[in-house]
Structure formats: C-alpha cells, structure tokens
Coordinates of C-alpha atoms in Angstrom, one line a residue:
X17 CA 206.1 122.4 -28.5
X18 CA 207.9 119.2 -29.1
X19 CA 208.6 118.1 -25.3
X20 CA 205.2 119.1 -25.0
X21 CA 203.8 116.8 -27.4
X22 CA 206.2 114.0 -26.7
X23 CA 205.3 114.4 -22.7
X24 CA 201.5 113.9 -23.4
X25 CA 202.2 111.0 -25.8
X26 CA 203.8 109.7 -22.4
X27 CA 200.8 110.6 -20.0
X28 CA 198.4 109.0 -22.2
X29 CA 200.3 105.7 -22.8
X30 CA 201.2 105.2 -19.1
X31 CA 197.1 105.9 -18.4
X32 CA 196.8 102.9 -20.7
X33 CA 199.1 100.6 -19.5
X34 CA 197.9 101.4 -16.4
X35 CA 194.7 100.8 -16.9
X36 CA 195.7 97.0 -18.6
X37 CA 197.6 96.6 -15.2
X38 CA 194.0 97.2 -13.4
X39 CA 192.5 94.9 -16.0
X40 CA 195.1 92.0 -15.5
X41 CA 194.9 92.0 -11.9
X42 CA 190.8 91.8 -11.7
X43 CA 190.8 89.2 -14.3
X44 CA 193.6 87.3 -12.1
X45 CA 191.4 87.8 -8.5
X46 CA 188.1 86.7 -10.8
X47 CA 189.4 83.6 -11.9
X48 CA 190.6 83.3 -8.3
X49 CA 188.0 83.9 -7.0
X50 CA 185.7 81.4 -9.3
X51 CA 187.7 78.7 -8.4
X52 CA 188.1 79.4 -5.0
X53 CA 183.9 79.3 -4.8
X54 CA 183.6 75.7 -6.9
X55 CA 186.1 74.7 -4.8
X56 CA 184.4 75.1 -1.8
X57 CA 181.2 74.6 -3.2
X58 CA 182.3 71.0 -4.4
X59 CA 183.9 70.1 -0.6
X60 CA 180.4 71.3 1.0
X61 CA 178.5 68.7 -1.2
X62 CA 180.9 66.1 -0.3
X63 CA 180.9 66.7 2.5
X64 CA 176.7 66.6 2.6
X65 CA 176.5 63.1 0.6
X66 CA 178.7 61.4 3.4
X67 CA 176.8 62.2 6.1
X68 CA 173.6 61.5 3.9
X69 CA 175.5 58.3 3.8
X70 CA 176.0 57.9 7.1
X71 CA 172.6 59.2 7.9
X72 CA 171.3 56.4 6.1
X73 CA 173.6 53.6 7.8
X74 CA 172.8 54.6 11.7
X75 CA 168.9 54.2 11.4
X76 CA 168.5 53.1 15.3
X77 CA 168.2 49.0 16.0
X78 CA 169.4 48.5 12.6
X79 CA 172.3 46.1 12.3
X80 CA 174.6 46.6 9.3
X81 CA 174.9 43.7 6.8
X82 CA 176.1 43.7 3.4
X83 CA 173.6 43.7 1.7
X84 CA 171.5 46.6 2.9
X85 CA 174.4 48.9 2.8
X86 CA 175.2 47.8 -0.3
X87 CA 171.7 48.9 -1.3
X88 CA 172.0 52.1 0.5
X89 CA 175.8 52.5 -1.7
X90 CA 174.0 51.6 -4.8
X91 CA 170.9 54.1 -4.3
X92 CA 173.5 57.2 -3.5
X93 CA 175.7 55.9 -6.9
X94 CA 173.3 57.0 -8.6
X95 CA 173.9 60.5 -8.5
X96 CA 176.8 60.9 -11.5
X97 CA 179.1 63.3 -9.1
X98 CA 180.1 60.9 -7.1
X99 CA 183.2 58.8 -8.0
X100 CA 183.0 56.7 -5.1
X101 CA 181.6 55.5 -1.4
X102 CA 183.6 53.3 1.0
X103 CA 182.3 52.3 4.4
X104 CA 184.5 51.3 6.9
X105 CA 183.9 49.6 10.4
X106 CA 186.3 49.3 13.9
X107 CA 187.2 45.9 12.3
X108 CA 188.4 47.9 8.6
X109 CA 187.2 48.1 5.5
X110 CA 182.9 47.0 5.3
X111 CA 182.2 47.7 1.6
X112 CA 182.4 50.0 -1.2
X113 CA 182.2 51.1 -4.9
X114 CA 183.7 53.3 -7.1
X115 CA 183.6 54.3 -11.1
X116 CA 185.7 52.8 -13.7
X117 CA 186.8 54.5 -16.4
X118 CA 183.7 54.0 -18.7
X119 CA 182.2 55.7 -15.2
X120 CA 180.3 52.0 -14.4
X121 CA 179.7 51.5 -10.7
X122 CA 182.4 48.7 -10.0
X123 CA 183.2 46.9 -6.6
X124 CA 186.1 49.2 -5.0
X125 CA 189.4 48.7 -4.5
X126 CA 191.2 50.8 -2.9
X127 CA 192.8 52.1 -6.4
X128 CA 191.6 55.5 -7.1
X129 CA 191.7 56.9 -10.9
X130 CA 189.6 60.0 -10.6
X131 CA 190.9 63.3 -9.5
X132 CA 188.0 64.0 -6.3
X133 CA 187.4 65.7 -3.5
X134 CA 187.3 63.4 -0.4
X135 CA 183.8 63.9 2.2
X136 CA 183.7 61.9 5.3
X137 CA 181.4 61.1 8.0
X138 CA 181.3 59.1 11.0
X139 CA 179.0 56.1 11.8
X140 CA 177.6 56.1 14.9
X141 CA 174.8 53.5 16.5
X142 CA 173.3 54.5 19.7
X143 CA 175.8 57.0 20.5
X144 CA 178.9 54.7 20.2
X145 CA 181.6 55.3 16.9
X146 CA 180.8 52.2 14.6
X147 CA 183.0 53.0 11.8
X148 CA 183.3 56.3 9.1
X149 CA 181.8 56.8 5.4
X150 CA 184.1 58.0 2.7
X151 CA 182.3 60.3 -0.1
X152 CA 184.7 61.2 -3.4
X153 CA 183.3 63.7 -5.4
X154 CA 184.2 64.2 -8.6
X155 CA 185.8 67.2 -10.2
X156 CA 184.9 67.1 -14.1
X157 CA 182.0 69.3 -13.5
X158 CA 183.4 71.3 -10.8
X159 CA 186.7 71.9 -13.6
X160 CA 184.1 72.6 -16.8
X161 CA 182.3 75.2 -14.2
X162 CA 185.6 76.6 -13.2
X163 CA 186.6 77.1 -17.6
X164 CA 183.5 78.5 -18.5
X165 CA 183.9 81.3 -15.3
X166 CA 187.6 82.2 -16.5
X167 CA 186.4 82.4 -20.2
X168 CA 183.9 84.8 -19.3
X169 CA 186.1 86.7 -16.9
X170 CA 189.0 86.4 -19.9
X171 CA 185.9 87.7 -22.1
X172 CA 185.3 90.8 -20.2
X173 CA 188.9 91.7 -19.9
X174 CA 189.8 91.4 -23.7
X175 CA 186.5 93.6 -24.3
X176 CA 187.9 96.5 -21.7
X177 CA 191.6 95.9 -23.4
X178 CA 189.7 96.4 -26.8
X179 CA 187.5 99.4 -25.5
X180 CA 191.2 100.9 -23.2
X181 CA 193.5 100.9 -26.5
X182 CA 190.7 101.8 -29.3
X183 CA 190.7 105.3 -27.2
X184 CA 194.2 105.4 -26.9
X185 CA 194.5 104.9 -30.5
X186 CA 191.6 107.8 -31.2
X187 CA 193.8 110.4 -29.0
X188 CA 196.8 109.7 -31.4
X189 CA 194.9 110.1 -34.3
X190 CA 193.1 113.1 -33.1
X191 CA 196.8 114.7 -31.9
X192 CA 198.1 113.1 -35.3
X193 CA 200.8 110.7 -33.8
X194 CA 199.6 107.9 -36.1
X195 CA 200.2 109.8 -38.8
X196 CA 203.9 110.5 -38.0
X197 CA 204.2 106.7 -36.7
X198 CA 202.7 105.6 -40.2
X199 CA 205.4 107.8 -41.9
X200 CA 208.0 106.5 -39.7
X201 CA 207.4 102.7 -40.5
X202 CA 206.9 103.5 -44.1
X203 CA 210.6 105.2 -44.1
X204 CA 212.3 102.3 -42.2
X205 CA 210.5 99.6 -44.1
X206 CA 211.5 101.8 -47.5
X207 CA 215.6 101.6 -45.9
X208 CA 215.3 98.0 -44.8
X209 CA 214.4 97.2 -49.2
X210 CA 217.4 99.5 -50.2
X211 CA 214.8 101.6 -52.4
X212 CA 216.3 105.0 -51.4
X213 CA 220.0 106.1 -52.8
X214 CA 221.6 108.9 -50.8
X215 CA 222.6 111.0 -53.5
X216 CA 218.9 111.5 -55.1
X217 CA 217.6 111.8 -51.8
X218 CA 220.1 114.8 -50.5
X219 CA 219.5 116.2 -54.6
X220 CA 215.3 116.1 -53.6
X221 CA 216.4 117.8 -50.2
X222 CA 218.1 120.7 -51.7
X223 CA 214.2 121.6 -53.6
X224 CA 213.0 123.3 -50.6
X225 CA 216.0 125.3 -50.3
X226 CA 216.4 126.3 -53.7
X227 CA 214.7 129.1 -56.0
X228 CA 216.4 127.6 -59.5
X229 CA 213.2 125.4 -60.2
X230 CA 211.0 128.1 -62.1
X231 CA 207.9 125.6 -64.0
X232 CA 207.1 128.0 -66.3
X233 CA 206.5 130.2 -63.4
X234 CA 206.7 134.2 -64.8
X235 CA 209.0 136.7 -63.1
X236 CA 207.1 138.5 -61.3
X237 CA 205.8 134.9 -59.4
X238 CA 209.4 134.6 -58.7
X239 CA 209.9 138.1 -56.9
X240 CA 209.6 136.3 -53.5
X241 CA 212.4 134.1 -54.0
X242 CA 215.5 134.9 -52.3
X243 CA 218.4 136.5 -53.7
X244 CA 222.1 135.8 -54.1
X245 CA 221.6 132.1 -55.0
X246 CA 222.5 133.2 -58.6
X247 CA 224.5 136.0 -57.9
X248 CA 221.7 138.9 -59.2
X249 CA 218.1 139.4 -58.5
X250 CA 216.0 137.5 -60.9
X251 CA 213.3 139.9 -61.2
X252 CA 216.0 142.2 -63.0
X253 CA 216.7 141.6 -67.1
X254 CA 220.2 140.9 -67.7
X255 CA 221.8 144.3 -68.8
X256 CA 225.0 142.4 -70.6
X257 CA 224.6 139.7 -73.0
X258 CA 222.1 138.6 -75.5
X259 CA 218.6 137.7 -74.2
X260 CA 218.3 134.2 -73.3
X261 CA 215.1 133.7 -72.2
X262 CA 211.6 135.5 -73.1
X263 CA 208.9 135.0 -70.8
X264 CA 206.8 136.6 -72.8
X265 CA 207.4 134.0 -75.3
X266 CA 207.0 131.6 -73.7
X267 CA 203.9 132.8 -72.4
X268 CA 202.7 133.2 -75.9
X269 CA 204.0 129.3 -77.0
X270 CA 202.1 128.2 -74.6
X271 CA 198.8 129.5 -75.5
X272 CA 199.0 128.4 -78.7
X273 CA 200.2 125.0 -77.7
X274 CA 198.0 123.5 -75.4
X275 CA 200.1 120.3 -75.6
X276 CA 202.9 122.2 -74.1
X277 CA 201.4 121.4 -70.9
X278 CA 202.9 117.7 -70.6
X279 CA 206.4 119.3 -70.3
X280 CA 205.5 121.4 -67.5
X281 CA 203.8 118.2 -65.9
X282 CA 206.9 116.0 -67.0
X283 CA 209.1 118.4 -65.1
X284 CA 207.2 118.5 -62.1
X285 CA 207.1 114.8 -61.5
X286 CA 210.6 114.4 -62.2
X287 CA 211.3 117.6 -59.7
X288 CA 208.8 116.4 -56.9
X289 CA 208.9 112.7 -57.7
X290 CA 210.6 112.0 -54.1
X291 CA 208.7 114.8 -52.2
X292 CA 206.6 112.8 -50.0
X293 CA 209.7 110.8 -48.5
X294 CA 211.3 114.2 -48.2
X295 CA 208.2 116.0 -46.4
X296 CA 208.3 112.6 -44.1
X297 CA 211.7 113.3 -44.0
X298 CA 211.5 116.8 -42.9
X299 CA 209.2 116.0 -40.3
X300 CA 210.8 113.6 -38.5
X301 CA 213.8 116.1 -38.3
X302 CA 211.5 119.0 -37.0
X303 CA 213.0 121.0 -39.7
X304 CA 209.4 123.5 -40.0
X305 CA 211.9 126.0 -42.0
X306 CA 212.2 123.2 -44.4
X307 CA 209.2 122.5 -44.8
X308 CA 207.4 126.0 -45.1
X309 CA 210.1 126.5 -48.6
X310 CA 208.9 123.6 -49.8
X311 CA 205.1 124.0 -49.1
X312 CA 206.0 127.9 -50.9
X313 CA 207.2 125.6 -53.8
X314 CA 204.6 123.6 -54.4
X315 CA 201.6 126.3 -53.6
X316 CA 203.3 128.7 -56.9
X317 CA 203.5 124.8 -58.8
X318 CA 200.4 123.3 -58.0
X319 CA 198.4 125.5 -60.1
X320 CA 200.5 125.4 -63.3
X321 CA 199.0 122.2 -63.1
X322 CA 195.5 123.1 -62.1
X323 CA 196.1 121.0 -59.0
X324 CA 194.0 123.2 -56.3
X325 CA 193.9 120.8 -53.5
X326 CA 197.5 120.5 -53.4
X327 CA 197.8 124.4 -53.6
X328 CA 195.3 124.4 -50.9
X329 CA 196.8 121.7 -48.6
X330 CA 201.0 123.4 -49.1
X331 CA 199.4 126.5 -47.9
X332 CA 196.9 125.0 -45.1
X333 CA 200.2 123.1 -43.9
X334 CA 202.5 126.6 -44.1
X335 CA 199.6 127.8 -41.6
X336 CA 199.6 125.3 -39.5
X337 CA 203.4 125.6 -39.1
X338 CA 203.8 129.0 -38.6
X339 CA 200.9 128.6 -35.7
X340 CA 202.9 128.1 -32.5
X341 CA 199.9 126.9 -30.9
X342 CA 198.6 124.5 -33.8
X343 CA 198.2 120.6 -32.2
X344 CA 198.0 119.7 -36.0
X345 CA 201.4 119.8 -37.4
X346 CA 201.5 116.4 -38.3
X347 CA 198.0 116.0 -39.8
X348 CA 198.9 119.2 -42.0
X349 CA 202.0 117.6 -43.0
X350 CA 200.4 114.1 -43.7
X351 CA 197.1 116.0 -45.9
X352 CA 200.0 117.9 -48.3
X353 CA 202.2 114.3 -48.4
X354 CA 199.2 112.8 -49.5
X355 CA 197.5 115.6 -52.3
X356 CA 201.2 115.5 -53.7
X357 CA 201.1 111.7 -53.8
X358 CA 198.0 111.7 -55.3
X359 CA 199.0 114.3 -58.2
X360 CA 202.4 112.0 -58.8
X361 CA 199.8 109.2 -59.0
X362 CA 197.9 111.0 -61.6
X363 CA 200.6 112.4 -63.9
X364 CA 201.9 107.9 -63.6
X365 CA 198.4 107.6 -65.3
X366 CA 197.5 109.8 -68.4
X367 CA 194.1 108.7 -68.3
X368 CA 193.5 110.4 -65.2
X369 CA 194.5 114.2 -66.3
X370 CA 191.9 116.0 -67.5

C-alpha cells in the first residue's frame, strides 16, 4: 500500500510539472510571438511613411528645392513616431531632420540617438532615380506595446500555475500527504532546535508497547493486555503476599473524592505528554503495529478523563489501520495527533476542564 501511495504521489507531481512545462513554453512562443507581430508591424509603417515621403517629393514637373521639401519633412514630423527623415539626391545628402532628446524636430546630422527602425524609398522624377528617402521609426511605443503583451501573457500563465498547483495541492490533502508532509517539517524543524532528548523520546516510545500504565483503569479493563510483561496475568489476585493494591478501594476513594480526578489527569499528561511527536513518529516509520497499541491506550484512557473525541478518534484511527484498503491512514493519524494535542492543551490550562 505504501509503493502504491508513493507511486501516485509520483504520477500526480510529474502531471504537474508537466503541465508547468506546457505553461512555460506557451508563455515563451506568446511573448514571441507579440514581439515578432510589433516588430513587423512597426517595419510596415516605416516602411509606408517613406514612400508617403517620397510620394510627396516626385509630384510630376516639380523641381525639388529646399524649401518645399523642407515643408513636406516638417508636415510628416508631425506625426510623434517618427524620429527622423533624411532625403538624399545623386549628388548626396539634400536635407533632413531628426528629434533631439527633449524629442524637438532639430536639423539632422547624421548622429542618431534613438533606437528605430529604418524605412526607405526611392525618389523617382519621370521614371529616372533622383535620389532615396530615409524614414526612422521609433520604437518607444512599439517596446511599451511589446511589455504590456508579455505582462498579460505572464498574467495568464501565473493564473494557470495558480489554478495547476491549487489542484495538485487539493489531491494531497484529499489523499492526506500534507498531513504527513506537515508532520515531517514539524519533526525536522523540532531536531534542528535541539527540543527533543533521545532518552525521553525512546521512554514515550516504549507507551505503545507496554501494559504497566493502568490510570485508574480496573482489572477487568486490563484483561486485554498482554501477558508475561510482568511475569503473571494481571487479571489474577496475587495468591502469596499481602494485598497491595485494592481496586475496589480505590474505586470507592474516588467517588467520594471528586478532586481525586487531577491525579489521574496529572498522570496522563506526564504519560502522553510527548504522544503526538511519537504518533508522527510512528508514522513516518510505517510502524501500524505501533500505532494500533497506542491508539488501544489512549481509547481505555480517554474516558477516565471524559475525553470522547479522543476516544473516538484512537479508535476511528485503529479502523482505519486495520483497513487494508483505507486511502486515509494519514488523515486518521493526523485527527487522533490532534484530539490528544488538544486534551494536553486543556489539562496546560485548568480553566478549560470542566
């Protein structure tokens, strides 16, 4: 049942990482692709303005002089894309502008600050080359368009990583790994402090292996404990010797001393006052033998303490042990750790024993 469990703890963590492998290559090709479109977006319309440009430059029977294309330079400037528009002629450079760095239409010169994309068209009068137009485009749009496409594609890939690992993390809980993974981390983070001393541990260990603890429990509660610990059967009175112990006495004490009680609930803190580590413990181990003696334990010592859920829970987890076919193990183990941590808690506090 064990490689059963730990093979589907497997499955579904490769599914998942699989599944963020799918989700990291799609949001790679997105922003690829978003890029990839601005980018070719942004060369069309340069591409567009210089032969507007040019469009504008070889109007038939018109001779170029500086100051019309000037005019025709300054009119296109307009449009806050561009960065700049050089014309050149057979003879070299004609005229020009580009922006300065308060992105002011200045005279050009040849020194170019902006990172654009280059256009160019060819002048042409009458069917012969005249010269070539030079459109650069600039980019700070294009590069804000391009962020605000791989946020979004970034934003619909953390959502899927979100929506991929919340029902990874709902199969655990449902097969109760996070239990066991909560109990791990507690007991490594409780051996990294030094909290835990070997020798009380291995005493708390030997409880659940043990019938000597009694809790004012009478004989005839003990019947099912097993024999030969002591060396005679406890349900049978010592034949040789004075009597030691009266149950019947005992019995009677305590019903006519109420108060009484508080020993019985001393000695079971003190008895099951490392319990929870040692049902983590036990766990972890896959010692189920272990753990059904000590869930006997504390189902007969729970109610000398009129602690029902706890009696409840030792014998819910006993079931669930004993089930080959239980899925539940650890959630049974984890509901008994926590009513015995919550009756330790209440015996700390006097206030809350009723």
């Amino acid at each position: 049942m064990s490689e059963r469990r730990k093979w589907r703890r497997l499955a579904a963590l490769g599914i998942w990482g699989l599944g963020v492998l799918l989700l990291v290559l799609q949001v790679v090709w997105g922003v690829s692709a978003v890029r990839r479109d601005v980018e070719s977006r942004l060369i069309s319309e340069a591409g567009r303005a210089a032969a507007q440009v040019a469009g504008l430059l070889s109007q038939p029977a018109w001779e170029m002089d500086e100051l019309g294309v000037r005019t025709v330079i300054m009119s296109i400037m307009e449009d806050t894309r561009i960065y700049g528009i050089m014309v050149q002629t057979r003879q070299g450079f004609f005229d020009g502008m580009r922006r300065n760095y308060q992105w002011e239409p200045v005279p050009w010169d040849d020194e170019i600050t902006e990172h654009a994309v280059q256009g160019m068209s060819q002048l042409s009068m009458e069917g012969q080359f005249i010269g070539k137009v030079e459109v650069y485009l600039s980019r700070r749009e294009a590069a804000a368009e391009i962020r605000a496409g791989r946020d979004r594609e970034l934003w619909q890939g953390g959502l899927w990583l979100v929506y991929l690992t919340a029902a990874l993390l709902a199969l655990y809980w449902y097969w109760g790994d996070l239990a066991h993974a909560r109990r791990w981390a507690s007991a490594c983070w409780q051996q990294l402090r030094g909290n835990e001393s070997a020798p009380a541990e291995e005493s708390v260990a030997a409880v659940p292996r043990t019938s000597s603890i009694r809790l004012g429990l009478s004989p005839v509660d003990d019947e099912a404990a097993p024999k030969g610990e002591s060396g005679s059967d406890p349900a049978q009175p010592v034949e040789e010797g004075p009597v030691v112990i009266s149950a019947e006495l005992g019995r009677n004490y305590q019903r006519t001393h109420p108060e009484s009680w508080r020993v019985t609930a001393g000695l079971f803190r003190q008895t099951f006052e490392r319990g929870p580590r040692v049902l983590t413990r036990l766990y972890e181990e896959n010692e189920l033998a272990g753990l059904c003696r000590l869930g006997q334990t504390l189902e007969k010592a729970a109610p000398c303490l009129g602690a029902e859920r706890l009696s409840e829970t030792a014998r819910a987890m006993q079931t669930a042990l004993n089930d080959p076919q239980c899925e539940t193990h650890a959630t049974a183990v984890e509901n008994c750790s926590v009513a015995l941590r919550e009756v330790l808690t209440a015996l700390a506090a006097p206030q809350n024993v009723k």
